[in-house]
One Martini backbone bead per residue (centre of mass of N, CA, C, O) as a GRO file, in nm:
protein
  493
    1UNK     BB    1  13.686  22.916   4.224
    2UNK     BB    2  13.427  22.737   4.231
    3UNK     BB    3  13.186  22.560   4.430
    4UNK     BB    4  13.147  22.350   4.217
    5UNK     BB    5  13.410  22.259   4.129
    6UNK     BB    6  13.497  22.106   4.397
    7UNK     BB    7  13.271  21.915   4.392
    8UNK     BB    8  13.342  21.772   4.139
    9UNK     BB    9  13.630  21.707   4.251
   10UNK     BB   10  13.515  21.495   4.433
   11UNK     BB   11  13.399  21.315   4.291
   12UNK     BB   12  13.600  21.222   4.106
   13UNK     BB   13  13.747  21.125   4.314
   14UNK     BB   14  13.557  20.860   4.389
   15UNK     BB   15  13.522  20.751   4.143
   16UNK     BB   16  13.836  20.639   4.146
   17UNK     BB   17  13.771  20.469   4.410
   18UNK     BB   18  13.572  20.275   4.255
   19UNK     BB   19  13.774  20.195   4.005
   20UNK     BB   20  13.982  20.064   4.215
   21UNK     BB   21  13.808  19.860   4.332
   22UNK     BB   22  13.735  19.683   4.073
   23UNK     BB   23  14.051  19.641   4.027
   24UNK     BB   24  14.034  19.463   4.341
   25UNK     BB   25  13.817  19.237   4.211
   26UNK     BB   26  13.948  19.148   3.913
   27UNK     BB   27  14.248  19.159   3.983
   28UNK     BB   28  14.503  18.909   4.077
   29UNK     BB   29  14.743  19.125   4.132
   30UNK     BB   30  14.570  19.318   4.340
   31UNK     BB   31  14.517  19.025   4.520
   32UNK     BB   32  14.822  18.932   4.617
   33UNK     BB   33  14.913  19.259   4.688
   34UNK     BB   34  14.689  19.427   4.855
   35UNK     BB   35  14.612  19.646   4.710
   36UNK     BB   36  14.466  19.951   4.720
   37UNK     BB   37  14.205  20.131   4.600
   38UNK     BB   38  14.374  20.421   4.610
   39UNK     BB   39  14.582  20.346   4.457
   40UNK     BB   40  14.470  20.236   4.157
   41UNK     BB   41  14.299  20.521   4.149
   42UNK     BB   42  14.568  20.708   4.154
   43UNK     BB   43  14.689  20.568   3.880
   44UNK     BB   44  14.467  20.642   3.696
   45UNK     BB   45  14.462  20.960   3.747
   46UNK     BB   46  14.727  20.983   3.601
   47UNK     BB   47  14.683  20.859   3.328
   48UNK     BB   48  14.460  21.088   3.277
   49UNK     BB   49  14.668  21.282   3.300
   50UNK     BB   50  14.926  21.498   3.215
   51UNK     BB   51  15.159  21.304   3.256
   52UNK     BB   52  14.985  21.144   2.997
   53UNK     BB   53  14.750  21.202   2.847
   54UNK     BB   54  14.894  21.486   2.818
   55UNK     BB   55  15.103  21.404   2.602
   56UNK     BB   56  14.934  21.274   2.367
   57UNK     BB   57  14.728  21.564   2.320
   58UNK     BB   58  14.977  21.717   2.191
   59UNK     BB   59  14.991  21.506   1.932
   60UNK     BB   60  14.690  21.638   1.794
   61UNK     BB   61  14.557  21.849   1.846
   62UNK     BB   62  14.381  22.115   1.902
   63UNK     BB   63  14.139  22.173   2.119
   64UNK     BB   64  14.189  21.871   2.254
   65UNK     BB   65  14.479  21.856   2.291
   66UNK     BB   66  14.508  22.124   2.457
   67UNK     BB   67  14.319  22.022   2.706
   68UNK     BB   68  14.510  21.751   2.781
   69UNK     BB   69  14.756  21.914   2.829
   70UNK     BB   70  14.699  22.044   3.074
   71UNK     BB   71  14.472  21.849   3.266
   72UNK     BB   72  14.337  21.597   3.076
   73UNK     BB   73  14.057  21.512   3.145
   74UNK     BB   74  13.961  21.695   3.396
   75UNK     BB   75  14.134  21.948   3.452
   76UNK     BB   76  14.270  22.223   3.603
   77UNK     BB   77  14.084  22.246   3.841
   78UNK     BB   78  14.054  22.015   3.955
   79UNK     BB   79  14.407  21.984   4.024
   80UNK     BB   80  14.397  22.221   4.228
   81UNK     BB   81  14.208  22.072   4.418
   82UNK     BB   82  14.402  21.821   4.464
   83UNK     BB   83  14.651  21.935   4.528
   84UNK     BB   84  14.568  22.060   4.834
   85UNK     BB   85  14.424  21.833   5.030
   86UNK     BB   86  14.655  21.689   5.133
   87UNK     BB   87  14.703  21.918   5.355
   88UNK     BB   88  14.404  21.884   5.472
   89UNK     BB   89  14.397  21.600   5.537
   90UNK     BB   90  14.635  21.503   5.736
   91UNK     BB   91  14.495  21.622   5.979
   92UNK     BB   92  14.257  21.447   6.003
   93UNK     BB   93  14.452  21.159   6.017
   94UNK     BB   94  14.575  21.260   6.257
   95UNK     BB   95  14.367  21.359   6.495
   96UNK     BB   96  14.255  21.058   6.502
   97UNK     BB   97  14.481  20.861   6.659
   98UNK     BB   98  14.364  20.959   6.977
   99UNK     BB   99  14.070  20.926   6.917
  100UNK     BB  100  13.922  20.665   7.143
  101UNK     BB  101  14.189  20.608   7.296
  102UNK     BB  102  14.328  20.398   7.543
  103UNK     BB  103  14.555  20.552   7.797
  104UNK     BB  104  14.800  20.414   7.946
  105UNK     BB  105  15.009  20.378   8.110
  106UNK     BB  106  15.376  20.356   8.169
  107UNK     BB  107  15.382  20.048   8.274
  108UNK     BB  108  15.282  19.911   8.048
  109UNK     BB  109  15.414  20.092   7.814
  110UNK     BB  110  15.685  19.929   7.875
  111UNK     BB  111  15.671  19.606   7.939
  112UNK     BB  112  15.527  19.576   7.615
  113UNK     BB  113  15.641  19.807   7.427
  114UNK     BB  114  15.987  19.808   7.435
  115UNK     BB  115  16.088  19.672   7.225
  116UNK     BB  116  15.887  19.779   6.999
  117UNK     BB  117  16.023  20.087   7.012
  118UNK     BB  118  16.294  19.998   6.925
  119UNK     BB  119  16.258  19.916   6.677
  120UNK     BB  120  16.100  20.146   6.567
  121UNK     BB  121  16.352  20.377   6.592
  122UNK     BB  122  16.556  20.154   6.445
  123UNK     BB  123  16.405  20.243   6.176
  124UNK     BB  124  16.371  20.512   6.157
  125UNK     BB  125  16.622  20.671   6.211
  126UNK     BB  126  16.790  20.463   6.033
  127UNK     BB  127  16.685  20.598   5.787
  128UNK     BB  128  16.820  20.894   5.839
  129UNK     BB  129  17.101  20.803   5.823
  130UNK     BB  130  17.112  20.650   5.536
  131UNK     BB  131  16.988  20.913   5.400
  132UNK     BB  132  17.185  21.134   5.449
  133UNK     BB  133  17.465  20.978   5.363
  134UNK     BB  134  17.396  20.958   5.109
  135UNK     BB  135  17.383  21.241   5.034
  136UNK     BB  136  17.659  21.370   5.170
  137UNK     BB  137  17.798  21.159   4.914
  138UNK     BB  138  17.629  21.148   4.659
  139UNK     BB  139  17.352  21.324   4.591
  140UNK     BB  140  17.538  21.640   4.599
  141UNK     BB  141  17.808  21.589   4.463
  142UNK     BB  142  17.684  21.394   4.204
  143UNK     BB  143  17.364  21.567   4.178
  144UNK     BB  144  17.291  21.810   4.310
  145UNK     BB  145  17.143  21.795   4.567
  146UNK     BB  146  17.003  21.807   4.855
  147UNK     BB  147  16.989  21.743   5.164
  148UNK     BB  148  16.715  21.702   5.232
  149UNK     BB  149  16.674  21.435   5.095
  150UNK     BB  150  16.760  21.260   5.344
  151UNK     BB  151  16.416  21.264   5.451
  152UNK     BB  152  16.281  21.071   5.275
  153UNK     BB  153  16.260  20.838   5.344
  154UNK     BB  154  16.125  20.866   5.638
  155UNK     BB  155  15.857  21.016   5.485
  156UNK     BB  156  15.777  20.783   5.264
  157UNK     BB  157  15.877  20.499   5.467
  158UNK     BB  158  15.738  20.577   5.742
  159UNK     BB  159  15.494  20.802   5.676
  160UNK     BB  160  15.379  20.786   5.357
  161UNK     BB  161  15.152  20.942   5.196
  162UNK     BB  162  15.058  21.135   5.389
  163UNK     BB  163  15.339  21.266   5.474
  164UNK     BB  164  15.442  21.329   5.205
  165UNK     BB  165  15.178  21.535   5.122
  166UNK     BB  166  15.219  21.732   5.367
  167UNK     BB  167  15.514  21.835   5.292
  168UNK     BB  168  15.497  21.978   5.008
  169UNK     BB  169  15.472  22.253   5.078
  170UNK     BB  170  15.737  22.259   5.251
  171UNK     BB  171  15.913  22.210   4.959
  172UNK     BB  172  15.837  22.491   4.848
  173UNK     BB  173  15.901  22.674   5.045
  174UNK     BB  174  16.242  22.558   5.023
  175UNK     BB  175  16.263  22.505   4.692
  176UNK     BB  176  16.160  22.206   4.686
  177UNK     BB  177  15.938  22.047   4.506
  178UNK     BB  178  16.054  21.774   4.423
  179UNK     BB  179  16.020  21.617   4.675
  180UNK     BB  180  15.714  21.558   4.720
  181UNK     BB  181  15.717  21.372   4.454
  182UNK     BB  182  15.943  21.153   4.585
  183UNK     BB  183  15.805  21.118   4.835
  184UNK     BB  184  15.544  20.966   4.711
  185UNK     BB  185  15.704  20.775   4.555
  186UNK     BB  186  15.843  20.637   4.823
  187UNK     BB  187  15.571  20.559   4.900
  188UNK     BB  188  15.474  20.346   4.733
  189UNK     BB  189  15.737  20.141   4.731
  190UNK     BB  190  15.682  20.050   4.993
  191UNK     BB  191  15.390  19.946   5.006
  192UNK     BB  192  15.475  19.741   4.794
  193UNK     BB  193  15.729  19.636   4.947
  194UNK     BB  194  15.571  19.552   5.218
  195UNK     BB  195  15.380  19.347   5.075
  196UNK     BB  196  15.612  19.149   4.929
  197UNK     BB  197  15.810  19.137   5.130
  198UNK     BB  198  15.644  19.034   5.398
  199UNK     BB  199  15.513  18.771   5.298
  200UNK     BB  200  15.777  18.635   5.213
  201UNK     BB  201  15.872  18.615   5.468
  202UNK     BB  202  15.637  18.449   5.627
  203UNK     BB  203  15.670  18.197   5.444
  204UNK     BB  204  15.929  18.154   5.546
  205UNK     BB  205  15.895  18.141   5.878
  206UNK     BB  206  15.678  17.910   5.834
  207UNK     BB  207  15.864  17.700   5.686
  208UNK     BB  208  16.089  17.717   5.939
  209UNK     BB  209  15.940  17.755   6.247
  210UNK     BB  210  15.924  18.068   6.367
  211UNK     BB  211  15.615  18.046   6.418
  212UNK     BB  212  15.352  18.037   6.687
  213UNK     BB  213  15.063  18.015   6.512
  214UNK     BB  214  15.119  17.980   6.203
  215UNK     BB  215  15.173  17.648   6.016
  216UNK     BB  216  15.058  17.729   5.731
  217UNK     BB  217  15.010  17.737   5.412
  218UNK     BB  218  14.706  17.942   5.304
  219UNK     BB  219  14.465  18.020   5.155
  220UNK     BB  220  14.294  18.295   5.086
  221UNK     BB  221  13.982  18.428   5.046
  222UNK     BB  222  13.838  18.562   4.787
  223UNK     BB  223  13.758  18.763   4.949
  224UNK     BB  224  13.989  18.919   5.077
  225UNK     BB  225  14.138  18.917   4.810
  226UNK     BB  226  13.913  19.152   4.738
  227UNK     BB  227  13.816  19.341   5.001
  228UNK     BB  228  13.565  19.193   5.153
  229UNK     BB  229  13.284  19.028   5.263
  230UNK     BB  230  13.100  18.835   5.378
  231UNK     BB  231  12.795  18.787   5.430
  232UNK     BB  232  12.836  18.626   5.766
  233UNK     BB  233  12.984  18.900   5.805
  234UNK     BB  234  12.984  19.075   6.150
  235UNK     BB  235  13.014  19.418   6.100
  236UNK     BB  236  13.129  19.747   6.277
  237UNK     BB  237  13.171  20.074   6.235
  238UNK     BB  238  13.066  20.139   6.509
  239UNK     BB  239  12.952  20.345   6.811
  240UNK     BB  240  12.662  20.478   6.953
  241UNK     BB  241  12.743  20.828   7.120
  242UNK     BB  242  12.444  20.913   7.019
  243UNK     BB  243  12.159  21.065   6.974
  244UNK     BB  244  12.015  21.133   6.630
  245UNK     BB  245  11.793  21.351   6.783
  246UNK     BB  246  12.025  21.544   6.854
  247UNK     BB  247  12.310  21.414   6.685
  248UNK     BB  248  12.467  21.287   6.438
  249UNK     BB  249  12.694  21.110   6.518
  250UNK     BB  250  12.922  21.144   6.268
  251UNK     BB  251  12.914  21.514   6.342
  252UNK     BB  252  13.033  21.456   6.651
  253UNK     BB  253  13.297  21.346   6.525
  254UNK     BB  254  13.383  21.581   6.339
  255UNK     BB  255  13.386  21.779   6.502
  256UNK     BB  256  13.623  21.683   6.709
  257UNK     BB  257  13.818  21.689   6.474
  258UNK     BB  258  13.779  22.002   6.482
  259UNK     BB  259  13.886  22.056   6.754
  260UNK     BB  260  14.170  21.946   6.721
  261UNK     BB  261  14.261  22.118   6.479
  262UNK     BB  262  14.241  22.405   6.656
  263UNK     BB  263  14.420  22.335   6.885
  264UNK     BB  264  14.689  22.290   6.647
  265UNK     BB  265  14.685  22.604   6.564
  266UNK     BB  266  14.728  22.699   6.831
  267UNK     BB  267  14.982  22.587   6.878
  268UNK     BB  268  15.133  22.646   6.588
  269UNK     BB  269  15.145  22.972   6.652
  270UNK     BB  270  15.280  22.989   6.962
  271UNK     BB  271  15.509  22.882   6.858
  272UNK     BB  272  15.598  23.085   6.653
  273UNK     BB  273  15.583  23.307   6.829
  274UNK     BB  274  15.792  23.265   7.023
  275UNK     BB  275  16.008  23.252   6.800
  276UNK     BB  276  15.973  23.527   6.700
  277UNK     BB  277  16.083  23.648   7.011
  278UNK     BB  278  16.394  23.474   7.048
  279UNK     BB  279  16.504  23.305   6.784
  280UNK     BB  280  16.469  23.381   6.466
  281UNK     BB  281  16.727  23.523   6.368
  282UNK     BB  282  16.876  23.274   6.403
  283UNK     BB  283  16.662  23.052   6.344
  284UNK     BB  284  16.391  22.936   6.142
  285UNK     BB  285  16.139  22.647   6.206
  286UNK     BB  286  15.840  22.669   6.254
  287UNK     BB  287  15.786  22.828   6.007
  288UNK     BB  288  15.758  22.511   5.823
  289UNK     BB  289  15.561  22.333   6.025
  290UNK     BB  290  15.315  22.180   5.981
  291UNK     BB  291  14.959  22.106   6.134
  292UNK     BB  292  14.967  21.789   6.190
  293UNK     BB  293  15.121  21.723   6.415
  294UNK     BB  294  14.939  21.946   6.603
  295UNK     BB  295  14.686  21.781   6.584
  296UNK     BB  296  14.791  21.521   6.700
  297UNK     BB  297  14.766  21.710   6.989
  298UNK     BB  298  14.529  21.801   6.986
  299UNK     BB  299  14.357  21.477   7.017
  300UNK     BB  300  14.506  21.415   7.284
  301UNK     BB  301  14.378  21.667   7.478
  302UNK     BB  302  14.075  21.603   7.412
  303UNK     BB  303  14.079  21.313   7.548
  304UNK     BB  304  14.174  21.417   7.832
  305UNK     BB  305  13.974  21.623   7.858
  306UNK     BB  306  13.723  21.434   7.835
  307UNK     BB  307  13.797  21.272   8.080
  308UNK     BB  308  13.826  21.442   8.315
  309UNK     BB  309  13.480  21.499   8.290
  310UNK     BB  310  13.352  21.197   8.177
  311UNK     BB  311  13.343  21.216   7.820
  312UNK     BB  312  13.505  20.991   7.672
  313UNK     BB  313  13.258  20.807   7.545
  314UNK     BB  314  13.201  20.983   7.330
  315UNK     BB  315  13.427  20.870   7.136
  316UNK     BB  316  13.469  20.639   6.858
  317UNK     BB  317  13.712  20.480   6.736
  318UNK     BB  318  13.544  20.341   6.495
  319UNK     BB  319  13.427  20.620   6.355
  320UNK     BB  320  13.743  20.739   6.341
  321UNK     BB  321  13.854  20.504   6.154
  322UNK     BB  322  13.656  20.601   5.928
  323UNK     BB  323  13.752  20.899   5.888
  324UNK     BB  324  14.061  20.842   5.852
  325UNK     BB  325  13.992  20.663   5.598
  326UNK     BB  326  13.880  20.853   5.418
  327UNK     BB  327  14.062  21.075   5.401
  328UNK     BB  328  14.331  20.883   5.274
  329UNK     BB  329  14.196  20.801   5.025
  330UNK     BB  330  14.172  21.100   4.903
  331UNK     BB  331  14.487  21.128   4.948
  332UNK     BB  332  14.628  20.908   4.809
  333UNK     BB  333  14.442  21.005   4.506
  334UNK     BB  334  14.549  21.301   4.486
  335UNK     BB  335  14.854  21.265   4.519
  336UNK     BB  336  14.896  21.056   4.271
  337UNK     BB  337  14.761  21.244   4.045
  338UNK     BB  338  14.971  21.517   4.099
  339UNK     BB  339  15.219  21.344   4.018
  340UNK     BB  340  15.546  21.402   3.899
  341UNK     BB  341  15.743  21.265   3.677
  342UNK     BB  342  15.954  21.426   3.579
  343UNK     BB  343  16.099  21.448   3.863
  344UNK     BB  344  16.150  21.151   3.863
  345UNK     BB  345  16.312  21.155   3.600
  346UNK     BB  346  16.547  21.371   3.702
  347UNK     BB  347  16.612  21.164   3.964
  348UNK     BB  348  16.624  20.860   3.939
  349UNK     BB  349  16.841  20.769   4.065
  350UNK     BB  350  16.822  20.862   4.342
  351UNK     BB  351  16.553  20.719   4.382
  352UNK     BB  352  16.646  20.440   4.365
  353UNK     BB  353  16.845  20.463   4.579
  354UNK     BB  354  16.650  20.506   4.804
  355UNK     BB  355  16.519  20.273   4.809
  356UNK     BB  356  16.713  20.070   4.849
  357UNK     BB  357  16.834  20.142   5.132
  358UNK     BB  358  16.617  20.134   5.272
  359UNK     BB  359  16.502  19.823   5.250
  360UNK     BB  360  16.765  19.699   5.336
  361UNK     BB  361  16.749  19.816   5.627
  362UNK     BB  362  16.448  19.695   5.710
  363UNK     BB  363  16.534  19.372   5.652
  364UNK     BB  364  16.751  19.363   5.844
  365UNK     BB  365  16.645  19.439   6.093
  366UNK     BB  366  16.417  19.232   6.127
  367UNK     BB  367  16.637  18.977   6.077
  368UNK     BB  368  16.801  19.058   6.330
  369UNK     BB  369  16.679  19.272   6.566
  370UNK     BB  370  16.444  19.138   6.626
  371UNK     BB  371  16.504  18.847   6.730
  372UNK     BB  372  16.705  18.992   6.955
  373UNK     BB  373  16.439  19.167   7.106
  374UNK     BB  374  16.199  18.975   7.075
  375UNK     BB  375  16.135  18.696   7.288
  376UNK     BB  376  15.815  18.705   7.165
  377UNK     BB  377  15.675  18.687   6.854
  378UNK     BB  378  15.880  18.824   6.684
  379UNK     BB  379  15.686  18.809   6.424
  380UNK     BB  380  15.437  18.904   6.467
  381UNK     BB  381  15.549  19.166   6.597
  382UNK     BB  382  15.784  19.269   6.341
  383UNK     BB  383  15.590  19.296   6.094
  384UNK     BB  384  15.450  19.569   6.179
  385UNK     BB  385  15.689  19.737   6.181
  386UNK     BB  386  15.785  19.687   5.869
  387UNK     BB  387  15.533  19.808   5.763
  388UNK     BB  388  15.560  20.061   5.848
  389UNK     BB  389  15.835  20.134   5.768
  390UNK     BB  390  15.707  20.102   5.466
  391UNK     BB  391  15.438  20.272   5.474
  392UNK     BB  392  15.168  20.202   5.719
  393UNK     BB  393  15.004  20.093   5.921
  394UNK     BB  394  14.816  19.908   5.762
  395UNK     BB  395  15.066  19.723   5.640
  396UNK     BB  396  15.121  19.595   5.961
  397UNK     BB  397  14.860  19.509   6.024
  398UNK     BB  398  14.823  19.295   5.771
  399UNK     BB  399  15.076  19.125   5.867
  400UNK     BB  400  14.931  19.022   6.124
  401UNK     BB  401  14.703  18.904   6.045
  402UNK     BB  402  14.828  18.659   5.894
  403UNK     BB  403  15.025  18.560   6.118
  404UNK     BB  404  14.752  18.649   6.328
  405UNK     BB  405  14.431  18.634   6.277
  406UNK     BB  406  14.301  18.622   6.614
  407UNK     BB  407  14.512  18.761   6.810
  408UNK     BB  408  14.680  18.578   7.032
  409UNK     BB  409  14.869  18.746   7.040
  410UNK     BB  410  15.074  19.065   7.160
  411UNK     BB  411  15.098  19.250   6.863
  412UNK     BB  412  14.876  19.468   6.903
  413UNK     BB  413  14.941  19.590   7.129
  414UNK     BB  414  15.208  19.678   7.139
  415UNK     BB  415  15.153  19.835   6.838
  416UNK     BB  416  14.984  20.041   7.007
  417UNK     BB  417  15.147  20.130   7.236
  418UNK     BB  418  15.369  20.239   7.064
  419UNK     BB  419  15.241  20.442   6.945
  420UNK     BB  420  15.191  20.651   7.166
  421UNK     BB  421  15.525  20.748   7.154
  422UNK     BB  422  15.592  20.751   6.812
  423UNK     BB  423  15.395  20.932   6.674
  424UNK     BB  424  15.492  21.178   6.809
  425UNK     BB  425  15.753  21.179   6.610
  426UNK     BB  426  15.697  20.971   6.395
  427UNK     BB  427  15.591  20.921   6.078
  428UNK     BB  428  15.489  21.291   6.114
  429UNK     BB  429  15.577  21.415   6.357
  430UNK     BB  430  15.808  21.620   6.494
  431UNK     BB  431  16.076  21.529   6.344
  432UNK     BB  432  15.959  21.530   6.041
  433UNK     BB  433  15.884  21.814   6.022
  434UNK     BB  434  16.163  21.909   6.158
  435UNK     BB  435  16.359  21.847   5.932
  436UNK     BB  436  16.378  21.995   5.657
  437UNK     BB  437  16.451  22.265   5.830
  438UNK     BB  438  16.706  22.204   5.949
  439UNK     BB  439  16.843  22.148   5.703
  440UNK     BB  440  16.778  22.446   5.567
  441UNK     BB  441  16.933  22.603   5.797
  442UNK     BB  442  17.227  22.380   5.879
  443UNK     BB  443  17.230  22.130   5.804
  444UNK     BB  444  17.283  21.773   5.825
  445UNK     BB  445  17.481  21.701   6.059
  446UNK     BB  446  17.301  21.752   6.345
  447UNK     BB  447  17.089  21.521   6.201
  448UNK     BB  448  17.306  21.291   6.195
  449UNK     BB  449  17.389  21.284   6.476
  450UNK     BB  450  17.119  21.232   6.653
  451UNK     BB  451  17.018  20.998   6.448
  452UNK     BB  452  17.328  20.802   6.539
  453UNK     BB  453  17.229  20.767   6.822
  454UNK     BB  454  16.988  20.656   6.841
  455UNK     BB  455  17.022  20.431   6.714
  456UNK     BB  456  17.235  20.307   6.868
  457UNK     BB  457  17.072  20.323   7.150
  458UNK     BB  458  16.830  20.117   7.047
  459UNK     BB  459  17.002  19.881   6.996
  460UNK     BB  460  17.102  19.846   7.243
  461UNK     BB  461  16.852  19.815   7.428
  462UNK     BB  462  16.747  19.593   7.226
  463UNK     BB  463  17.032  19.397   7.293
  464UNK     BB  464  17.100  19.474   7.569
  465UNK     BB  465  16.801  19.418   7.750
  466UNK     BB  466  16.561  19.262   7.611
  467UNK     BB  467  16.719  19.059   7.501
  468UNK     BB  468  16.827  18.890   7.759
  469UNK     BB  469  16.562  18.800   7.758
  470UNK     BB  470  16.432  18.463   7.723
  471UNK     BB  471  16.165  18.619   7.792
  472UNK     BB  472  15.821  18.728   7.793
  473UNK     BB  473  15.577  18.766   8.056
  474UNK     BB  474  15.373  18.984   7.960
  475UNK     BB  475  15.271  18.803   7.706
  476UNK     BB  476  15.188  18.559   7.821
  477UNK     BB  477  14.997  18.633   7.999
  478UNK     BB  478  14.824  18.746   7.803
  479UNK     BB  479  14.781  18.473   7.621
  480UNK     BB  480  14.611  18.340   7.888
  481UNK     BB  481  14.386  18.557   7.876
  482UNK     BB  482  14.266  18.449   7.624
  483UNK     BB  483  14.269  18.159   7.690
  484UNK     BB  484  14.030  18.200   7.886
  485UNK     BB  485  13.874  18.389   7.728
  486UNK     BB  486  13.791  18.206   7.461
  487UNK     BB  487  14.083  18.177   7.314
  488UNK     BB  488  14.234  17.973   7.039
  489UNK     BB  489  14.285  17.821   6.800
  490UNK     BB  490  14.409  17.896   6.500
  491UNK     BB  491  14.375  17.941   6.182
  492UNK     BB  492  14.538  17.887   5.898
  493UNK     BB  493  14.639  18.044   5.619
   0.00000   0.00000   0.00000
């Protein structure tokens, strides 16, 4: 494959995110459920390729017939392009999520994100639970899937797009391509099923008087609805923290993800040599973890690393997530587009159950855990968790933003410092990596022992200690800090 071919296909990878962008400026009904331009763009992607595209161009025959069946309009060079870049992008998306974040002590994030973490835990385990129950109950006797089935819900909805495409590898290695792409299929249905999913509660919420700062419901600006800014809207993608005339930032930002991500291939490498010296002839499980998890291990080291010596103000959040938003638009224009629908249909009630089971899981938790667990701001704060339990973060940051549009509440800081201890583990972390070949080694009882006693702490945590609290006086503090500092009243949406 020449490096023309590459430069071509990334091009027109790009073609189809700006194709996806304007059917979200067009289109009413891609701006009522928030879909991202780059769902938009990779279903365009799959509909002109051979999943589709190509199957009609098999029934015209001739030289015309035969190129579109092969590859659709784009050509298989392209396609083997795209098929690769997800697993490569994936570590780029993991990599920047704590390059430029500042890192508190352990008794803020314990105080504040305390029941935040038990629901989030309970969130994620029990995908594993619901899902692996599935599996060795359903999916195994009556359709013969493997049981690794059980570890999709939380790969592709609480994982998303870039997690389940990351995967992809592991599981063609572990002989279950199938898998890759199912995984990708309910990442779609999550995220767009978290989006309106969470707005219908939110709505419902609101008209009921559940939450405690928007208390109306009103049409959001056709800019918002569009996905634009107004010309009056003055917003910065990032702060300049090197002089442009010694390295541009975003060069010296891109190296900085570079040196991330090849800490984490060093880190699993050694991991990897380790198992091969003490453990492997009995099981051998780190040979199938992929390099993302622990890129975003490279990302946390290299941000201490840089704390320690003074130097920690050279990376910007906001340019951080810039690039992780550019690799994610590709990573999921490229997955989309790649995705095999035969799996799909092949697999069509499997698939089904799968989907059903988390959302009604996800829906539960939400409306009886969250708020027998957290104190204050209840919708305001658990709504962002049902949305990445959904899809991927950015559908629960949407979803804090409808409902608290000022920051007002203390949903994002909570939501933030949770991340800090929840994403090296779940939702693409060190246990979705190594659930996968774990089941693959010793088979699902394990890993569903361990993630029902999970589960059980979680809610015990979150309902019987969290829950006890009449009030969370960490949280009112921190809003009465902003109301100080001059945030008032929010205009509701």
């Amino acid at each position: 494959m020449s490096p023309n071919m590459v430069g071509f296909a990334l091009l027109l990878l790009a073609l189809m995110l700006f194709v996806g962008k304007v059917m979200r400026i067009q289109m009413k009904v891609t701006q009522k459920l928030f879909l991202p331009a780059s769902i938009m763009g990779g279903f365009v992607a799959l509909l002109l390729g051979p999943e589709v595209l190509g199957l009609l161009g098999g029934t015209i025959g001739g030289g015309v017939g035969e190129f579109l069946e092969s590859g659709g309009l784009f050509g298989e060079e392209v396609l083997k392009v795209w098929k690769t870049l997800p697993g490569l992008l994936i570590s780029v998306v993991f990599a920047t999520l704590f390059l430029g974040q500042k890192l508190p002590g352990p008794k803020s994030v314990y105080n504040l994100a305390g029941p935040q973490l038990a629901v989030g835990v309970a969130f994620a385990s029990g995908q594993y639970v619901v899902g692996l129950l599935l599996a060795v109950a359903v999916l195994a006797p009556l359709f013969g899937m493997t049981p690794m089935a059980g570890a999709l819900i939380e790969i592709g909805f609480e994982g998303g797009h870039g997690t389940a495409a990351g995967m992809i590898p592991v599981f063609e290695e572990l002989g279950w391509a199938q898998g890759g792409d199912l995984a990708v299929a309910i990442a779609t249905v999550g995220l767009v099923g978290g989006i309106v999913i969470g707005v219908g509660v939110i709505n419902w919420a609101i008209r009921t008087g559940r939450t405690e700062v928007v208390t109306e419901v009103k049409n959001r600006s056709i800019a918002e609805q569009r996905g634009l800014f107004r010309r009056d809207e003055q917003y910065t993608a990032g702060t300049l923290t090197s002089r442009p005339s010694s390295i541009e930032p975003l060069s010296l930002h891109v190296a900085f993800v570079a040196v991330a991500i090849l800490i984490g291939v060093v880190l699993l490498k050694g991991l990897q040599w380790i198992e091969q010296m003490l453990w492997a002839d009995t099981v051998e499980l780190l040979a199938y973890v992929p390099l993302f998890p622990l890129a975003m291990i490279g990302g946390i080291f290299l941000q201490l690393g840089l704390n320690k010596i003074g130097y920690g103000h050279l990376i910007d959040s906001g340019i951080m997530l810039r690039i992780q938003g550019l690799a994610l638009d590709l990573l999921i224009v490229a997955a989309l587009a790649t995705i095999s629908l035969q799996a799909i249909a092949d697999n069509m009630v499997a698939f089904v159950l799968l989907c059903l089971v988390g959302i009604v899981l996800n829906v539960f938790l939400l409306l009886w855990m969250v708020p027998r667990t957290i104190p204050s701001f209840w919708l305001e704060r658990g709504i962002g968790d049902f949305g990445q339990s959904m899809g991927v973060t950015a559908t629960g940051l949407i979803l804090m933003r409808i409902v608290d549009p000022e920051g007002e509440t203390p949903a994002f800081e909570a939501f933030g410092y949770k991340q800090l201890v929840f994403e090296p583990f779940f939702g693409g972390g060190l246990i979705t990596a190594i659930a996968v070949p774990l089941i693959f080694q010793v088979g699902p009882y394990p890993l569903l022992i361990g993630m029902t006693v999970l589960f059980v702490a979680s809610l015990l945590w979150g309902l019987l200690f969290w829950g006890k609290k009449t009030d969370d006086p960490h949280a009112r503090k921190l809003v009465k800090q902003k109301e100080a500092a001059g945030g008032g009243e929010a205009e509701p949406v």
